[in-house]
Short mmCIF file of C-alpha atoms in Angstrom, two decimals:
data_model
loop_
_atom_site.label_atom_id
_atom_site.label_comp_id
_atom_site.label_asym_id
_atom_site.label_seq_id
_atom_site.Cartn_x
_atom_site.Cartn_y
_atom_site.Cartn_z
CA MET A 21 -34.08 12.05 9.89
CA THR A 22 -30.22 10.72 11.49
CA ALA A 23 -27.19 11.87 9.89
CA ALA A 24 -25.31 8.88 8.21
CA PRO A 25 -22.34 8.07 10.55
CA THR A 26 -19.15 9.74 9.94
CA GLY A 27 -15.52 7.54 8.98
CA ILE A 28 -14.18 5.15 7.26
CA LEU A 29 -16.78 3.11 5.38
CA PRO A 30 -16.65 -1.00 5.60
CA ALA A 31 -17.12 -3.54 3.37
CA HIS A 32 -21.02 -3.98 3.82
CA THR A 33 -21.59 -0.60 2.13
CA ILE A 34 -19.14 -0.80 -0.21
CA GLU A 35 -20.99 -4.00 -1.71
CA ALA A 36 -24.26 -2.08 -1.30
CA MET A 37 -22.31 1.18 -3.19
CA PHE A 38 -21.95 -1.61 -6.03
CA ALA A 39 -25.28 -2.36 -5.66
CA ASP A 40 -26.87 0.76 -6.29
CA GLY A 41 -24.44 2.23 -8.92
CA THR A 42 -22.16 4.55 -6.62
CA ILE A 43 -19.26 2.18 -7.96
CA PHE A 44 -20.08 0.63 -11.51
CA ALA A 45 -17.53 -1.92 -12.74
CA GLY A 46 -18.95 -4.23 -16.30
CA THR A 47 -18.11 -7.40 -14.07
CA PRO A 48 -19.11 -7.95 -10.21
CA PRO A 49 -16.13 -7.82 -7.99
CA VAL A 50 -14.42 -10.88 -7.42
CA SER A 51 -13.98 -13.05 -4.42
CA GLY A 52 -11.46 -10.83 -1.89
CA GLN A 53 -11.72 -8.06 -3.39
CA ILE A 54 -13.14 -6.29 -1.27
CA GLN A 55 -11.69 -6.11 2.03
CA PRO A 56 -12.93 -4.86 5.27
CA ALA A 57 -12.60 -1.23 4.66
CA SER A 58 -11.04 -0.82 1.26
CA LEU A 59 -11.54 -2.35 -2.02
CA ASP A 60 -9.14 -3.52 -4.81
CA LEU A 61 -9.43 -1.72 -7.92
CA ARG A 62 -9.19 -4.04 -11.34
CA LEU A 63 -6.91 -3.25 -14.22
CA GLY A 64 -9.04 -2.70 -17.48
CA HIS A 65 -7.65 -4.48 -20.40
CA THR A 66 -5.32 -1.09 -22.46
CA ALA A 67 -2.48 0.20 -21.36
CA PHE A 68 -0.57 3.44 -22.32
CA ARG A 69 3.01 3.89 -22.02
CA VAL A 70 3.83 7.48 -21.57
CA ARG A 71 6.94 9.67 -21.13
CA ALA A 72 6.19 11.01 -17.99
CA SER A 73 3.94 11.01 -14.79
CA PHE A 74 1.30 13.77 -14.85
CA LEU A 75 -2.02 15.01 -13.15
CA PRO A 76 -4.30 16.67 -15.44
CA GLY A 77 -5.51 19.76 -13.79
CA GLU A 78 -8.94 21.53 -13.19
CA GLY A 79 -10.98 21.17 -16.66
CA THR A 80 -8.57 18.57 -18.21
CA SER A 81 -9.41 14.55 -18.60
CA VAL A 82 -7.00 12.09 -18.46
CA MET A 83 -7.10 11.22 -22.02
CA GLN A 84 -7.21 14.12 -23.34
CA ARG A 85 -3.95 14.82 -21.65
CA LEU A 86 -3.27 11.05 -22.58
CA GLU A 87 -3.47 12.04 -26.26
CA ALA A 88 0.10 14.24 -25.57
CA LEU A 89 1.91 12.31 -23.79
CA LYS A 90 1.56 8.33 -24.60
CA LEU A 91 4.02 6.90 -26.83
CA HIS A 92 2.08 3.57 -27.35
CA THR A 93 -0.78 2.04 -26.72
CA PHE A 94 -0.94 -1.77 -25.76
CA ASP A 95 -3.46 -4.55 -25.18
CA ILE A 96 -3.33 -6.60 -21.68
CA SER A 97 -6.34 -8.62 -21.43
CA GLU A 98 -4.32 -12.01 -21.81
CA GLY A 99 -1.18 -10.33 -19.95
CA ALA A 100 1.26 -7.91 -20.72
CA VAL A 101 5.12 -7.19 -19.31
CA LEU A 102 5.61 -3.42 -17.63
CA GLU A 103 8.95 -2.96 -17.73
CA THR A 104 11.08 -1.26 -15.04
CA GLY A 105 12.10 2.48 -15.13
CA CYS A 106 8.86 3.14 -17.36
CA VAL A 107 5.55 4.99 -16.63
CA TYR A 108 1.66 3.40 -17.81
CA ILE A 109 -1.02 4.67 -17.46
CA VAL A 110 -4.14 2.02 -17.31
CA PRO A 111 -7.59 2.76 -17.34
CA LEU A 112 -9.39 0.58 -14.34
CA GLN A 113 -12.23 -1.59 -14.32
CA GLU A 114 -14.20 0.60 -11.24
CA THR A 115 -15.86 3.85 -12.21
CA LEU A 116 -17.59 6.14 -9.75
CA ASP A 117 -20.41 8.04 -8.48
CA LEU A 118 -19.85 9.45 -5.20
CA PRO A 119 -22.25 11.56 -3.62
CA ALA A 120 -21.71 15.05 -2.07
CA ASP A 121 -20.60 13.67 1.03
CA ILE A 122 -18.33 10.71 0.19
CA SER A 123 -14.87 10.94 -0.44
CA ALA A 124 -12.08 8.27 -1.37
CA THR A 125 -7.93 8.06 -1.19
CA ALA A 126 -6.15 5.55 -2.85
CA ASN A 127 -3.05 3.48 -2.36
CA PRO A 128 -0.31 0.75 -3.61
CA LYS A 129 -1.97 -2.80 -2.31
CA SER A 130 0.62 -4.24 0.25
CA SER A 131 2.00 -6.61 -2.59
CA THR A 132 2.42 -4.14 -4.97
CA GLY A 133 4.66 -2.02 -2.49
CA ARG A 134 6.72 -4.92 -1.41
CA LEU A 135 7.74 -5.31 -5.23
CA ASP A 136 8.64 -1.55 -5.57
CA VAL A 137 6.50 -0.93 -7.90
CA PHE A 138 5.10 2.65 -7.50
CA THR A 139 1.56 3.25 -8.67
CA ARG A 140 -1.10 5.82 -8.05
CA VAL A 141 -4.65 6.64 -8.57
CA ILE A 142 -5.16 9.54 -11.01
CA THR A 143 -8.95 11.25 -11.58
CA ASP A 144 -9.94 12.92 -14.17
CA HIS A 145 -9.22 16.59 -13.47
CA GLY A 146 -7.52 15.67 -11.24
CA VAL A 147 -4.65 18.14 -8.90
CA ALA A 148 -3.82 15.20 -6.46
CA PHE A 149 -2.63 11.80 -6.66
CA ASP A 150 -4.73 8.82 -4.85
CA THR A 151 -7.27 11.73 -4.16
CA VAL A 152 -11.01 11.62 -5.02
CA PRO A 153 -13.31 14.32 -4.41
CA ALA A 154 -16.60 14.28 -2.63
CA GLY A 155 -18.94 13.91 -5.07
CA TYR A 156 -16.36 12.75 -8.35
CA SER A 157 -18.68 10.86 -10.81
CA GLY A 158 -16.38 9.49 -13.83
CA PRO A 159 -13.27 6.82 -14.30
CA LEU A 160 -10.46 6.13 -12.41
CA TYR A 161 -6.61 5.27 -13.97
CA ALA A 162 -3.77 3.55 -12.29
CA GLU A 163 -0.06 5.32 -13.12
CA ILE A 164 2.54 1.92 -12.75
CA SER A 165 6.35 2.30 -12.28
CA PRO A 166 7.86 -0.79 -11.45
CA LEU A 167 11.03 0.57 -9.86
CA THR A 168 13.08 -2.88 -9.16
CA PHE A 169 10.87 -5.69 -10.71
CA PRO A 170 10.05 -5.81 -14.08
CA ILE A 171 6.11 -6.98 -13.78
CA LEU A 172 3.50 -9.35 -16.04
CA VAL A 173 -0.03 -7.79 -15.33
CA ARG A 174 -3.52 -8.54 -16.81
CA ALA A 175 -6.62 -7.24 -17.06
CA GLY A 176 -7.96 -7.54 -13.46
CA SER A 177 -5.08 -7.60 -11.76
CA ARG A 178 -5.25 -5.59 -8.74
CA LEU A 179 -2.67 -3.29 -7.62
CA SER A 180 -3.88 -0.32 -5.82
CA GLN A 181 -6.96 -0.38 -3.34
CA ILE A 182 -9.35 2.73 -2.47
CA ARG A 183 -10.86 3.95 0.83
CA PHE A 184 -13.93 5.76 1.20
CA ARG A 185 -14.94 8.33 3.85
CA ARG A 186 -17.84 10.19 5.22
CA GLY A 187 -16.65 13.52 6.68
CA LEU A 188 -13.66 13.81 8.92
CA SER A 189 -12.69 10.69 10.82
CA VAL A 190 -9.14 10.73 11.90
CA ILE A 191 -8.62 10.54 15.74
CA SER A 192 -6.83 13.23 17.51
CA ASP A 193 -3.48 12.54 19.29
CA ALA A 194 -5.39 12.91 22.90
CA ASP A 195 -8.12 10.22 21.63
CA LEU A 196 -5.55 7.95 20.75
CA GLU A 197 -3.92 7.96 23.66
CA ALA A 198 -7.28 7.19 25.29
CA VAL A 199 -7.86 4.50 22.40
CA HIS A 200 -4.15 3.08 23.38
CA LYS A 201 -5.15 2.96 26.94
CA VAL A 202 -8.16 0.64 26.08
CA HIS A 203 -6.70 -1.66 23.25
CA THR A 204 -2.70 -1.30 23.07
CA LEU A 205 -2.12 -0.18 19.51
CA MET A 206 1.84 -0.81 20.06
CA SER A 207 3.56 -2.96 22.12
CA GLY A 208 7.51 -4.28 22.01
CA GLY A 209 9.19 -1.25 21.20
CA ASN A 210 9.16 3.08 21.85
CA GLU A 211 5.41 3.17 22.01
CA ARG A 212 4.82 6.74 21.13
CA ILE A 213 2.14 8.75 20.20
CA GLY A 214 2.87 12.21 18.21
CA GLY A 215 1.05 12.48 14.68
CA GLY A 216 -0.30 9.16 15.39
CA VAL A 217 1.35 6.02 16.64
CA GLN A 218 4.80 6.34 15.66
CA LEU A 219 6.45 3.27 14.76
CA SER A 220 10.57 2.44 14.94
CA ILE A 221 12.45 0.32 13.43
CA ASP A 222 14.32 -3.09 14.38
CA LEU A 223 17.45 -3.40 13.63
CA GLU A 224 18.62 -6.05 16.31
CA GLY A 225 16.93 -8.95 15.47
CA SER A 226 16.80 -11.73 17.80
CA GLY A 227 20.36 -11.23 18.00
CA PRO A 228 23.64 -11.40 16.66
CA GLY A 229 23.58 -12.99 12.62
CA SER A 230 19.66 -12.93 12.45
CA LEU A 231 18.03 -11.73 10.09
CA VAL A 232 16.65 -8.01 9.92
CA GLY A 233 15.89 -7.12 6.62
CA TYR A 234 16.39 -7.81 2.11
CA ARG A 235 17.93 -5.67 0.17
CA ALA A 236 16.18 -5.87 -3.89
CA LYS A 237 18.79 -7.19 -6.44
CA HIS A 238 19.22 -5.93 -9.75
CA HIS A 239 18.51 -7.49 -13.18
CA SER A 240 16.44 -10.22 -11.67
CA GLY A 241 13.37 -12.15 -13.42
CA LEU A 242 9.85 -11.29 -14.17
CA ILE A 243 7.35 -11.32 -11.79
CA ASP A 244 3.40 -12.50 -12.14
CA VAL A 245 1.28 -10.13 -9.80
CA ASP A 246 -1.14 -12.66 -9.52
CA LEU A 247 0.92 -15.96 -8.64
CA PRO A 248 1.24 -16.26 -5.08
CA ARG A 249 4.31 -18.61 -3.78
CA GLU A 250 5.85 -18.79 -7.21
CA GLN A 251 9.20 -16.99 -6.71
CA GLU A 252 12.48 -18.12 -5.03
CA PRO A 253 13.48 -15.14 -2.66
CA LEU A 254 17.34 -15.39 -2.88
CA ASP A 255 17.06 -14.84 -6.86
CA PHE A 256 15.35 -10.80 -6.08
CA TRP A 257 16.50 -10.94 -3.02
CA GLU A 258 19.86 -10.63 -0.69
CA PRO A 259 19.29 -11.18 2.84
CA ILE A 260 20.63 -9.09 5.15
CA TYR A 261 22.17 -10.05 8.91
CA ARG A 262 23.06 -7.98 11.40
CA ARG A 263 26.28 -7.32 12.26
CA GLY A 264 28.17 -6.35 15.05
CA ALA A 265 25.85 -2.51 15.56
CA ALA A 266 22.51 -2.80 15.10
CA GLU A 267 22.90 -0.38 12.55
CA LEU A 268 22.50 -0.37 8.64
CA ILE A 269 24.04 2.39 5.66
CA LEU A 270 20.78 2.55 3.14
CA ASP A 271 22.88 2.92 -0.50
CA PRO A 272 21.80 5.49 -2.42
CA ASN A 273 18.41 4.02 -5.01
CA GLU A 274 18.08 1.04 -3.48
CA PHE A 275 15.05 -0.70 -1.93
CA TYR A 276 15.19 -2.33 1.39
CA ILE A 277 12.11 -4.16 3.18
CA LEU A 278 12.52 -3.92 6.94
CA VAL A 279 10.25 -4.08 9.94
CA SER A 280 9.21 -2.59 12.49
CA GLN A 281 9.85 -2.70 15.85
CA GLU A 282 6.13 -2.28 17.44
CA ALA A 283 3.67 -4.86 17.21
CA VAL A 284 0.82 -2.78 15.54
CA HIS A 285 -2.77 -3.69 16.46
CA VAL A 286 -6.33 -1.72 14.25
CA PRO A 287 -9.21 -2.13 16.78
CA PRO A 288 -12.63 -3.56 14.85
CA ASP A 289 -13.92 0.31 14.99
CA TYR A 290 -11.03 1.66 13.27
CA ALA A 291 -8.74 2.02 10.57
CA ALA A 292 -5.00 2.79 9.92
CA GLU A 293 -2.70 4.44 7.17
CA MET A 294 1.07 4.46 7.37
CA VAL A 295 2.56 7.63 6.67
CA PRO A 296 5.95 8.97 6.30
CA PHE A 297 7.71 10.20 9.39
CA ASP A 298 8.68 14.11 9.01
CA ALA A 299 11.35 14.22 5.90
CA LEU A 300 13.59 16.31 7.92
CA VAL A 301 15.08 13.23 9.86
CA GLY A 302 16.42 11.48 7.07
CA GLU A 303 16.53 11.27 2.93
CA PHE A 304 14.36 8.44 2.53
CA ARG A 305 11.09 7.18 1.86
CA VAL A 306 9.32 4.55 3.50
CA HIS A 307 6.15 2.51 3.06
CA TYR A 308 4.48 3.17 -0.77
CA ALA A 309 1.28 0.73 0.32
CA GLY A 310 -0.69 2.33 3.96
CA PHE A 311 -3.48 0.75 4.44
CA PHE A 312 -3.92 -1.18 7.50
CA ASP A 313 -7.62 -2.76 7.77
CA PRO A 314 -9.48 -3.21 11.30
CA GLY A 315 -8.81 -6.30 12.88
CA PHE A 316 -5.31 -5.90 11.41
CA GLY A 317 -3.12 -7.22 14.68
CA HIS A 318 -6.33 -8.23 16.32
CA ASP A 319 -5.71 -11.38 18.57
CA GLN A 320 -9.29 -12.50 17.84
CA ALA A 321 -8.33 -12.59 14.13
CA GLY A 322 -4.99 -14.44 14.70
CA GLY A 323 -3.25 -11.30 14.34
CA VAL A 324 -1.41 -10.70 17.69
CA GLY A 325 1.89 -9.63 17.33
CA SER A 326 1.51 -8.65 14.09
CA ARG A 327 4.40 -5.80 13.03
CA ALA A 328 4.40 -3.14 10.50
CA VAL A 329 6.55 -4.38 7.32
CA LEU A 330 8.00 -0.79 6.07
CA GLU A 331 9.59 -0.90 2.40
CA VAL A 332 12.61 1.79 2.26
CA ARG A 333 14.28 3.68 -0.43
CA SER A 334 17.04 6.18 0.32
CA HIS A 335 17.57 8.81 -1.90
CA ASP A 336 20.70 10.68 -3.10
CA VAL A 337 22.79 10.13 -0.22
CA PRO A 338 24.10 7.24 1.66
CA PHE A 339 21.78 7.49 5.10
CA ILE A 340 22.29 5.56 8.33
CA LEU A 341 19.51 4.00 10.14
CA GLU A 342 20.06 2.96 13.91
CA HIS A 343 17.89 0.53 15.54
CA GLY A 344 15.21 2.03 17.02
CA GLN A 345 14.85 5.23 15.01
CA THR A 346 11.40 6.67 14.73
CA ILE A 347 10.37 5.93 10.74
CA GLY A 348 7.08 5.86 10.05
CA ARG A 349 3.40 6.44 11.88
CA LEU A 350 0.31 5.01 11.52
CA VAL A 351 -2.57 7.51 11.71
CA TYR A 352 -6.18 6.44 12.83
CA GLU A 353 -9.29 6.77 11.56
CA LYS A 354 -12.67 5.51 13.29
CA MET A 355 -14.88 3.65 10.95
CA ALA A 356 -18.44 4.86 10.12
CA GLU A 357 -19.68 1.13 11.42
CA ARG A 358 -17.83 -1.79 12.28
CA PRO A 359 -17.25 -4.04 9.09
CA ARG A 360 -18.85 -7.67 9.45
CA THR A 361 -15.64 -9.44 8.84
CA LEU A 362 -12.13 -8.46 10.26
CA TYR A 363 -8.71 -8.63 8.66
CA GLY A 364 -7.72 -11.92 9.02
CA GLU A 365 -11.00 -13.96 9.31
CA GLY A 366 -10.97 -15.81 6.53
CA ILE A 367 -10.56 -13.55 3.66
CA GLY A 368 -7.81 -14.23 2.03
CA SER A 369 -5.66 -11.45 4.45
CA ASN A 370 -1.61 -12.16 3.18
CA TYR A 371 -0.11 -10.27 5.95
CA GLN A 372 -2.17 -11.16 9.65
CA GLY A 373 0.04 -12.18 12.32
CA GLN A 374 3.50 -11.49 9.92
CA ALA A 375 6.78 -10.19 11.30
CA LEU A 376 9.93 -9.49 8.09
CA LYS A 377 7.66 -10.84 5.55
CA LEU A 378 8.17 -10.29 2.03
CA SER A 379 5.18 -10.05 -0.74
CA LYS A 380 2.97 -13.27 -1.36
CA HIS A 381 5.04 -13.70 -4.63
CA PHE A 382 7.70 -15.84 -3.00
CA LYS A 383 7.72 -18.86 -1.62
CA SER A 384 8.86 -18.90 1.95
CA PRO A 385 12.79 -18.53 2.61
CA ALA A 386 15.03 -21.31 3.44
CA LEU A 387 17.22 -19.12 5.43
#
């Protein structure tokens, strides 16, 4: 008997997992919920505001911990506001019954991260966030903390995504060099490989006076997470233009949208995940939302020139970022099978071919 291929599971396998009960939900998946190498997770009908973030730990369910930590419970079926500075737990509509050789990891969706909404997936008996061990059987929960903007959510809103894998699939740097020679994984910047494809910050833009980023405004309005192209960018964001040297001082606890120098490419037989660069290079966090699906930046899927948008938050002290400074890295994994549809091929892919870009909730800025 031939062993099942290792790697990230593609969309058609995720569809089969719904069919055989490996993934269960009371309502079938909606259009666009299954992406080439991931599944969007839908909020359920009930939310709990809690005193603090938590992990249940071995031998304890999330609901058991909620009994001790919840402040109040409310219905979000028709919509409810999640306020900044608060922590919420929402049971998700999807539950899992994974076989012994399938594990999963979760991440915020790109649009979630670009709103500075910190969200993580928790399992019963979990000892790590965004991590589902092989063979897990049980419910999933989203921890949601809006950090800058209050958000309006409802049952069915999709803030998180999950990626399933069989076995070990991370590609070593040596193998990544070989893939890069064939497929050109990054171009237009430093083009370095080490712990994955290293990405650097673009603070030069197109020259003096050009737009290089956005800083979030405080005390802004409410954002409905399910309404695209609804908000005026200048109501929520302060544009940052290059003035003088190509550098930027990050103010403590401010939230920035910046962009990589490099155009990145995820070939059809691979998936990638953004992970922070070594924390010793600076006191800042980069990129809450880390999944890059097969076909991102792929020229045949309309993605030539796609760059990585970076969600950046400084901690504790001001920190100077300089143009070309390494700020993150893309770790590549092989797909168990090539997906039948790539990112950007008519499946509602909002960020194919992107440069510096806000989340899908904002109108195109007239800057």
